[in-house]
Amino acid sequence: MSDIARLAKVSKPTVSRVLNGSPLVTAETRDRVLEVARANGYAVNRNAQKLRQSRANTVTVVLDFGSHRAGAIGDPFIFELLAGVSEALSIRDQDLLLSPPGLSDARGFQDLYRARATDGFIILGQGTRHVLLTSLAKAGLPLVVWGAVDPGGPYCAVGSDNLAGGRLAGERFLARGAKRWLFVGNIDHAEIDLRFKGLQQAARDSGQDIVIDHLAIDSMAYALTFQRAADYIRDHARPDAVFAFSDTAAMAVIGAFRAAGHQTPQDYALVGYNNIPPAAHFTPGITTIEQETGIAGAILVEKLMQLIDGTRPKSVMLPTRLIVRDT
């Protein structure tokens, strides 16, 4: 910077202000300094710059790889969330560090944070990690989670009204006159458990004689869901309504049931979850529960920035709505 200051005939602090985008420098001076810097091949070492600042200007985004077979995430919903978070971080000129190795336990998170490699964490999917996330929050690590919202919970969460989503699915089945329902999903996940509870609530409130069966899915992978659904339809009474934990799972169920000669909407009603773009173009079009992912990324980033600034942001529950299509 000393060389650039000498060549541009300004002080070294002025060069620093220019390179940091300070509004205290005139446009004429800024342009001259930048021109000299480019002409002489000068570039800011961002890692060195971060060491001099109180923040890393980096946010770590952690995906729920553990809920997918072989760590391969194939559900587009997660990437819609990730895109929203990435856009919100770019607006704030923050770097995004995506699920680095070593974040399988509390120590991995703590080491990354204490090394000043990140200012905080956005967790996309609680999965079955509630105990881990609770311990991290109690240890003072700034983190915000996409998942089930507990207003009195130990960490800030942003998520949809999963209980209401389950009720909407149940009300859809009641309107269709369905009596034998099947829920597909792993209720060890807090979000999915709330969807199941909402479905049960709708059945109870109806006062009708509704039978609800549960098909547990250990992994969110399409192939495993397809196989479990194929096994189920072979060995059990055929349902006249299916509520799947995601649209991707709904597609797997449709494929497996179709192979067994059980088709929607002729033989059963079906509701998915998330309203991913392929759901509208699948054959048949999937009736689903929509989450407001368009604003979720911005809210997750805003809540984390509030935490980093030392405030205690409240969790946010986003509304859900039923999108009716062919199934």
Tab-separated table of C-alpha atoms in Angstrom:
chain	number	residue	atom	x	y	z
A	1	MET	CA	0.000	0.000	0.000
A	2	SER	CA	2.945	2.301	0.616
A	3	ASP	CA	3.976	1.996	-3.041
A	4	ILE	CA	0.431	2.686	-4.274
A	5	ALA	CA	0.168	5.713	-1.966
A	6	ARG	CA	3.444	7.130	-3.311
A	7	LEU	CA	2.498	6.587	-6.965
A	8	ALA	CA	-1.007	8.018	-6.497
A	9	LYS	CA	0.355	10.916	-4.406
A	10	VAL	CA	-1.953	10.203	-1.455
A	11	SER	CA	-1.462	8.957	2.083
A	12	LYS	CA	-1.401	5.267	3.010
A	13	PRO	CA	-4.616	5.630	5.106
A	14	THR	CA	-6.334	7.067	2.009
A	15	VAL	CA	-5.365	3.978	0.002
A	16	SER	CA	-6.780	1.819	2.794
A	17	ARG	CA	-10.043	3.773	2.765
A	18	VAL	CA	-10.347	3.436	-1.020
A	19	LEU	CA	-9.766	-0.301	-0.957
A	20	ASN	CA	-12.304	-0.716	1.834
A	21	GLY	CA	-14.965	1.306	0.002
A	22	SER	CA	-15.061	4.151	2.506
A	23	PRO	CA	-17.446	7.023	1.630
A	24	LEU	CA	-14.960	9.504	3.117
A	25	VAL	CA	-12.894	9.506	-0.107
A	26	THR	CA	-13.869	11.660	-3.092
A	27	ALA	CA	-14.753	9.959	-6.366
A	28	GLU	CA	-11.776	11.583	-8.102
A	29	THR	CA	-9.305	10.293	-5.504
A	30	ARG	CA	-10.882	6.840	-5.456
A	31	ASP	CA	-10.653	6.510	-9.244
A	32	ARG	CA	-7.008	7.626	-9.272
A	33	VAL	CA	-5.967	5.221	-6.525
A	34	LEU	CA	-7.801	2.290	-8.122
A	35	GLU	CA	-6.262	3.051	-11.513
A	36	VAL	CA	-2.757	3.051	-10.016
A	37	ALA	CA	-3.492	-0.137	-8.079
A	38	ARG	CA	-4.706	-1.968	-11.190
A	39	ALA	CA	-1.816	-0.724	-13.304
A	40	ASN	CA	0.653	-2.107	-10.763
A	41	GLY	CA	-1.080	-5.429	-10.195
A	42	TYR	CA	-2.092	-4.676	-6.604
A	43	ALA	CA	-4.869	-6.809	-5.094
A	44	VAL	CA	-6.166	-6.983	-1.556
A	45	ASN	CA	-5.324	-10.190	0.294
A	46	ARG	CA	-8.765	-10.795	1.802
A	47	ASN	CA	-7.559	-13.398	4.278
A	48	ALA	CA	-4.933	-11.039	5.630
A	49	GLN	CA	-7.512	-8.254	5.707
A	50	LYS	CA	-9.856	-10.386	7.791
A	51	LEU	CA	-7.122	-11.015	10.372
A	52	ARG	CA	-6.924	-7.244	10.977
A	53	GLN	CA	-10.672	-6.883	11.345
A	54	SER	CA	-12.889	-7.980	14.219
A	55	ARG	CA	-14.976	-10.153	11.868
A	56	ALA	CA	-14.254	-12.743	9.232
A	57	ASN	CA	-17.143	-11.481	7.052
A	58	THR	CA	-17.820	-15.163	6.385
A	59	VAL	CA	-20.894	-17.218	7.230
A	60	THR	CA	-20.815	-21.003	7.288
A	61	VAL	CA	-23.833	-22.772	5.779
A	62	VAL	CA	-24.276	-26.344	6.977
A	63	LEU	CA	-26.466	-28.799	5.059
A	64	ASP	CA	-28.115	-31.855	6.584
A	65	PHE	CA	-25.993	-34.427	4.782
A	66	GLY	CA	-26.673	-37.003	7.483
A	67	SER	CA	-30.318	-37.368	6.423
A	68	HIS	CA	-29.373	-38.447	2.900
A	69	ARG	CA	-27.881	-41.746	1.812
A	70	ALA	CA	-24.117	-41.551	1.224
A	71	GLY	CA	-24.285	-37.819	1.929
A	72	ALA	CA	-25.761	-37.090	-1.501
A	73	ILE	CA	-28.501	-34.452	-1.322
A	74	GLY	CA	-30.860	-34.750	-4.268
A	75	ASP	CA	-33.845	-32.705	-3.087
A	76	PRO	CA	-34.117	-29.372	-4.967
A	77	PHE	CA	-35.769	-27.752	-1.945
A	78	ILE	CA	-32.471	-27.527	-0.046
A	79	PHE	CA	-30.816	-25.787	-2.989
A	80	GLU	CA	-33.657	-23.276	-3.234
A	81	LEU	CA	-32.972	-22.374	0.389
A	82	LEU	CA	-29.240	-22.275	-0.256
A	83	ALA	CA	-29.721	-19.945	-3.233
A	84	GLY	CA	-31.776	-17.556	-1.094
A	85	VAL	CA	-29.137	-17.535	1.652
A	86	SER	CA	-26.344	-17.013	-0.885
A	87	GLU	CA	-28.132	-14.042	-2.462
A	88	ALA	CA	-28.807	-12.442	0.931
A	89	LEU	CA	-25.154	-12.849	1.959
A	90	SER	CA	-23.886	-11.380	-1.317
A	91	ILE	CA	-26.009	-8.271	-0.777
A	92	ARG	CA	-24.250	-7.830	2.571
A	93	ASP	CA	-20.841	-8.529	0.979
A	94	GLN	CA	-20.368	-11.634	3.127
A	95	ASP	CA	-18.497	-14.752	2.023
A	96	LEU	CA	-20.236	-18.137	2.171
A	97	LEU	CA	-18.368	-21.180	3.486
A	98	LEU	CA	-20.325	-24.323	2.591
A	99	SER	CA	-20.278	-27.270	5.016
A	100	PRO	CA	-16.519	-27.623	5.523
A	101	PRO	CA	-15.092	-30.962	6.712
A	102	GLY	CA	-15.025	-31.596	10.446
A	103	LEU	CA	-18.460	-30.261	11.341
A	104	SER	CA	-19.812	-33.576	12.570
A	105	ASP	CA	-19.649	-32.701	16.247
A	106	ALA	CA	-19.634	-29.730	18.615
A	107	ARG	CA	-15.842	-29.494	18.660
A	108	GLY	CA	-15.688	-29.051	14.871
A	109	PHE	CA	-18.097	-26.102	15.063
A	110	GLN	CA	-16.273	-24.565	18.022
A	111	ASP	CA	-12.828	-24.919	16.450
A	112	LEU	CA	-13.968	-23.222	13.236
A	113	TYR	CA	-15.550	-20.360	15.153
A	114	ARG	CA	-12.654	-19.846	17.581
A	115	ALA	CA	-10.186	-19.834	14.687
A	116	ARG	CA	-12.106	-16.801	13.367
A	117	ALA	CA	-12.771	-18.599	10.096
A	118	THR	CA	-16.475	-17.786	10.395
A	119	ASP	CA	-18.728	-15.299	12.161
A	120	GLY	CA	-21.631	-17.711	12.558
A	121	PHE	CA	-23.609	-20.620	11.175
A	122	ILE	CA	-26.795	-21.104	9.161
A	123	ILE	CA	-28.041	-24.681	9.490
A	124	LEU	CA	-30.279	-25.765	6.612
A	125	GLY	CA	-32.231	-28.629	8.157
A	126	GLN	CA	-32.327	-29.710	11.790
A	127	GLY	CA	-32.495	-33.368	10.887
A	128	THR	CA	-31.909	-35.321	14.096
A	129	ARG	CA	-29.303	-32.845	15.411
A	130	HIS	CA	-31.415	-30.998	17.981
A	131	VAL	CA	-29.169	-32.043	20.894
A	132	LEU	CA	-26.029	-30.905	19.042
A	133	LEU	CA	-27.578	-27.582	18.006
A	134	THR	CA	-28.777	-26.962	21.551
A	135	SER	CA	-25.286	-27.530	22.942
A	136	LEU	CA	-23.780	-25.143	20.370
A	137	ALA	CA	-26.302	-22.425	21.195
A	138	LYS	CA	-25.650	-22.815	24.926
A	139	ALA	CA	-21.913	-22.538	24.223
A	140	GLY	CA	-22.557	-19.106	22.703
A	141	LEU	CA	-21.999	-19.875	19.017
A	142	PRO	CA	-24.093	-17.645	16.723
A	143	LEU	CA	-26.355	-19.959	14.746
A	144	VAL	CA	-29.743	-19.857	13.062
A	145	VAL	CA	-31.568	-22.997	11.974
A	146	TRP	CA	-34.059	-23.730	9.219
A	147	GLY	CA	-36.458	-26.217	10.757
A	148	ALA	CA	-39.211	-26.689	13.285
A	149	VAL	CA	-39.939	-23.508	15.219
A	150	ASP	CA	-40.144	-23.667	18.998
A	151	PRO	CA	-40.747	-20.123	20.355
A	152	GLY	CA	-39.186	-21.103	23.674
A	153	GLY	CA	-36.396	-23.147	22.121
A	154	PRO	CA	-32.670	-22.763	22.871
A	155	TYR	CA	-31.756	-21.422	19.427
A	156	CYS	CA	-33.251	-19.132	16.805
A	157	ALA	CA	-35.164	-21.057	14.146
A	158	VAL	CA	-36.893	-20.063	10.934
A	159	GLY	CA	-39.368	-22.456	9.358
A	160	SER	CA	-42.848	-23.030	8.059
A	161	ASP	CA	-45.933	-23.852	10.098
A	162	ASN	CA	-45.509	-27.600	9.754
A	163	LEU	CA	-48.436	-28.414	12.039
A	164	ALA	CA	-50.759	-26.318	9.875
A	165	GLY	CA	-49.304	-27.978	6.774
A	166	GLY	CA	-50.274	-31.376	8.127
A	167	ARG	CA	-53.783	-30.169	8.923
A	168	LEU	CA	-54.166	-28.819	5.386
A	169	ALA	CA	-53.241	-32.213	3.974
A	170	GLY	CA	-55.747	-33.921	6.278
A	171	GLU	CA	-58.524	-31.521	5.330
A	172	ARG	CA	-57.793	-32.243	1.677
A	173	PHE	CA	-58.175	-35.971	2.298
A	174	LEU	CA	-61.414	-35.453	4.233
A	175	ALA	CA	-62.828	-33.431	1.349
A	176	ARG	CA	-62.000	-36.342	-0.945
A	177	GLY	CA	-63.805	-38.775	1.374
A	178	ALA	CA	-60.622	-40.781	2.073
A	179	LYS	CA	-60.642	-43.056	5.134
A	180	ARG	CA	-57.342	-44.986	5.022
A	181	TRP	CA	-54.408	-42.571	5.128
A	182	LEU	CA	-50.678	-43.201	4.851
A	183	PHE	CA	-48.011	-40.820	6.146
A	184	VAL	CA	-44.531	-41.219	4.620
A	185	GLY	CA	-41.593	-39.761	6.549
A	186	ASN	CA	-39.120	-39.993	9.415
A	187	ILE	CA	-40.810	-38.527	12.492
A	188	ASP	CA	-37.467	-38.389	14.320
A	189	HIS	CA	-37.124	-35.092	12.420
A	190	ALA	CA	-38.942	-32.362	14.324
A	191	GLU	CA	-40.350	-30.762	11.163
A	192	ILE	CA	-41.684	-34.035	9.795
A	193	ASP	CA	-43.098	-35.046	13.165
A	194	LEU	CA	-45.119	-31.814	13.289
A	195	ARG	CA	-46.532	-32.553	9.822
A	196	PHE	CA	-47.591	-35.995	11.035
A	197	LYS	CA	-49.170	-34.510	14.148
A	198	GLY	CA	-51.086	-31.983	12.044
A	199	LEU	CA	-52.424	-34.818	9.892
A	200	GLN	CA	-53.514	-36.735	13.005
A	201	GLN	CA	-55.133	-33.606	14.403
A	202	ALA	CA	-57.237	-33.146	11.273
A	203	ALA	CA	-58.416	-36.760	11.519
A	204	ARG	CA	-59.331	-36.429	15.198
A	205	ASP	CA	-61.155	-33.141	14.735
A	206	SER	CA	-63.258	-34.612	11.936
A	207	GLY	CA	-64.905	-37.103	14.271
A	208	GLN	CA	-64.741	-39.681	11.500
A	209	ASP	CA	-63.334	-43.197	11.641
A	210	ILE	CA	-59.987	-42.512	9.959
A	211	VAL	CA	-57.134	-45.025	9.913
A	212	ILE	CA	-53.631	-43.521	9.619
A	213	ASP	CA	-50.650	-45.750	8.884
A	214	HIS	CA	-47.041	-44.597	9.015
A	215	LEU	CA	-44.252	-45.590	6.631
A	216	ALA	CA	-40.946	-44.627	8.264
A	217	ILE	CA	-38.149	-43.575	5.888
A	218	ASP	CA	-34.628	-43.558	7.355
A	219	SER	CA	-33.127	-41.540	4.503
A	220	MET	CA	-34.542	-38.739	2.372
A	221	ALA	CA	-33.057	-40.270	-0.776
A	222	TYR	CA	-35.431	-40.868	-3.702
A	223	ALA	CA	-34.276	-44.441	-4.385
A	224	LEU	CA	-34.788	-45.591	-0.801
A	225	THR	CA	-38.227	-43.967	-0.601
A	226	PHE	CA	-39.212	-45.669	-3.860
A	227	GLN	CA	-38.126	-49.079	-2.544
A	228	ARG	CA	-39.881	-48.643	0.810
A	229	ALA	CA	-43.067	-47.544	-0.934
A	230	ALA	CA	-42.882	-50.542	-3.279
A	231	ASP	CA	-42.467	-52.886	-0.296
A	232	TYR	CA	-45.348	-51.231	1.503
A	233	ILE	CA	-47.868	-51.486	-1.342
A	234	ARG	CA	-46.930	-55.147	-1.778
A	235	ASP	CA	-47.452	-56.092	1.888
A	236	HIS	CA	-50.216	-53.773	3.179
A	237	ALA	CA	-53.776	-52.715	2.477
A	238	ARG	CA	-53.812	-50.020	-0.172
A	239	PRO	CA	-54.328	-46.476	1.135
A	240	ASP	CA	-56.795	-44.038	-0.396
A	241	ALA	CA	-54.699	-41.030	0.687
A	242	VAL	CA	-50.936	-40.445	1.034
A	243	PHE	CA	-49.147	-37.516	2.675
A	244	ALA	CA	-45.418	-37.494	1.818
A	245	PHE	CA	-42.807	-35.516	3.754
A	246	SER	CA	-41.544	-33.863	0.538
A	247	ASP	CA	-42.428	-33.510	-3.129
A	248	THR	CA	-39.440	-35.674	-4.029
A	249	ALA	CA	-40.784	-38.407	-1.748
A	250	ALA	CA	-44.226	-37.947	-3.315
A	251	MET	CA	-42.735	-38.599	-6.767
A	252	ALA	CA	-41.098	-41.785	-5.468
A	253	VAL	CA	-44.400	-42.979	-3.972
A	254	ILE	CA	-46.276	-42.268	-7.211
A	255	GLY	CA	-43.726	-44.281	-9.183
A	256	ALA	CA	-43.710	-47.246	-6.801
A	257	PHE	CA	-47.492	-47.367	-6.441
A	258	ARG	CA	-48.008	-46.997	-10.209
A	259	ALA	CA	-45.811	-50.058	-10.792
A	260	ALA	CA	-48.170	-51.971	-8.504
A	261	GLY	CA	-51.262	-50.746	-10.378
A	262	HIS	CA	-52.306	-48.221	-7.692
A	263	GLN	CA	-52.592	-44.796	-9.328
A	264	THR	CA	-53.298	-41.251	-8.247
A	265	PRO	CA	-55.740	-39.541	-8.463
A	266	GLN	CA	-57.963	-42.464	-9.501
A	267	ASP	CA	-57.152	-44.733	-6.532
A	268	TYR	CA	-55.803	-42.379	-3.891
A	269	ALA	CA	-55.304	-38.699	-3.098
A	270	LEU	CA	-51.747	-37.491	-2.561
A	271	VAL	CA	-50.195	-34.401	-0.977
A	272	GLY	CA	-46.470	-33.590	-1.009
A	273	TYR	CA	-44.539	-30.827	0.746
A	274	ASN	CA	-42.345	-27.886	-0.369
A	275	ASN	CA	-43.828	-27.029	-3.796
A	276	ILE	CA	-40.537	-27.461	-5.635
A	277	PRO	CA	-40.732	-26.392	-9.331
A	278	PRO	CA	-40.853	-29.975	-10.729
A	279	ALA	CA	-44.022	-30.696	-8.712
A	280	ALA	CA	-46.088	-28.542	-11.083
A	281	HIS	CA	-44.719	-30.277	-14.192
A	282	PHE	CA	-44.710	-33.855	-12.932
A	283	THR	CA	-47.336	-36.228	-14.374
A	284	PRO	CA	-49.715	-36.052	-12.645
A	285	GLY	CA	-49.233	-32.570	-11.186
A	286	ILE	CA	-48.580	-32.918	-7.445
A	287	THR	CA	-50.861	-31.305	-4.894
A	288	THR	CA	-48.505	-29.955	-2.245
A	289	ILE	CA	-47.948	-27.732	0.772
A	290	GLU	CA	-46.039	-24.588	-0.123
A	291	GLN	CA	-43.424	-22.978	2.116
A	292	GLU	CA	-42.329	-19.380	1.564
A	293	THR	CA	-38.769	-20.182	0.555
A	294	GLY	CA	-38.540	-16.963	-1.455
A	295	ILE	CA	-38.022	-14.931	1.705
A	296	ALA	CA	-36.563	-17.640	3.939
A	297	GLY	CA	-32.946	-17.030	2.920
A	298	ALA	CA	-33.116	-13.304	3.650
A	299	ILE	CA	-34.715	-13.932	7.055
A	300	LEU	CA	-32.106	-16.548	8.021
A	301	VAL	CA	-29.281	-14.145	7.177
A	302	GLU	CA	-30.955	-11.212	8.935
A	303	LYS	CA	-31.472	-13.232	12.125
A	304	LEU	CA	-27.848	-14.404	12.114
A	305	MET	CA	-26.567	-10.850	11.644
A	306	GLN	CA	-28.647	-9.776	14.621
A	307	LEU	CA	-27.049	-12.540	16.688
A	308	ILE	CA	-23.556	-11.568	15.568
A	309	ASP	CA	-24.315	-7.965	16.545
A	310	GLY	CA	-25.153	-9.139	20.057
A	311	THR	CA	-28.965	-9.087	20.044
A	312	ARG	CA	-31.295	-12.032	20.668
A	313	PRO	CA	-33.562	-12.412	17.650
A	314	LYS	CA	-36.867	-14.238	17.893
A	315	SER	CA	-37.691	-17.328	15.872
A	316	VAL	CA	-39.955	-16.862	12.854
A	317	MET	CA	-42.732	-19.164	11.658
A	318	LEU	CA	-43.699	-18.705	8.012
A	319	PRO	CA	-47.189	-19.538	6.724
A	320	THR	CA	-48.043	-22.566	4.631
A	321	ARG	CA	-50.738	-23.009	1.991
A	322	LEU	CA	-52.204	-25.852	-0.013
A	323	ILE	CA	-51.444	-25.850	-3.757
A	324	VAL	CA	-54.076	-28.020	-5.443
A	325	ARG	CA	-53.104	-29.876	-8.620
A	326	ASP	CA	-54.010	-33.230	-10.161
A	327	THR	CA	-53.331	-35.545	-7.227
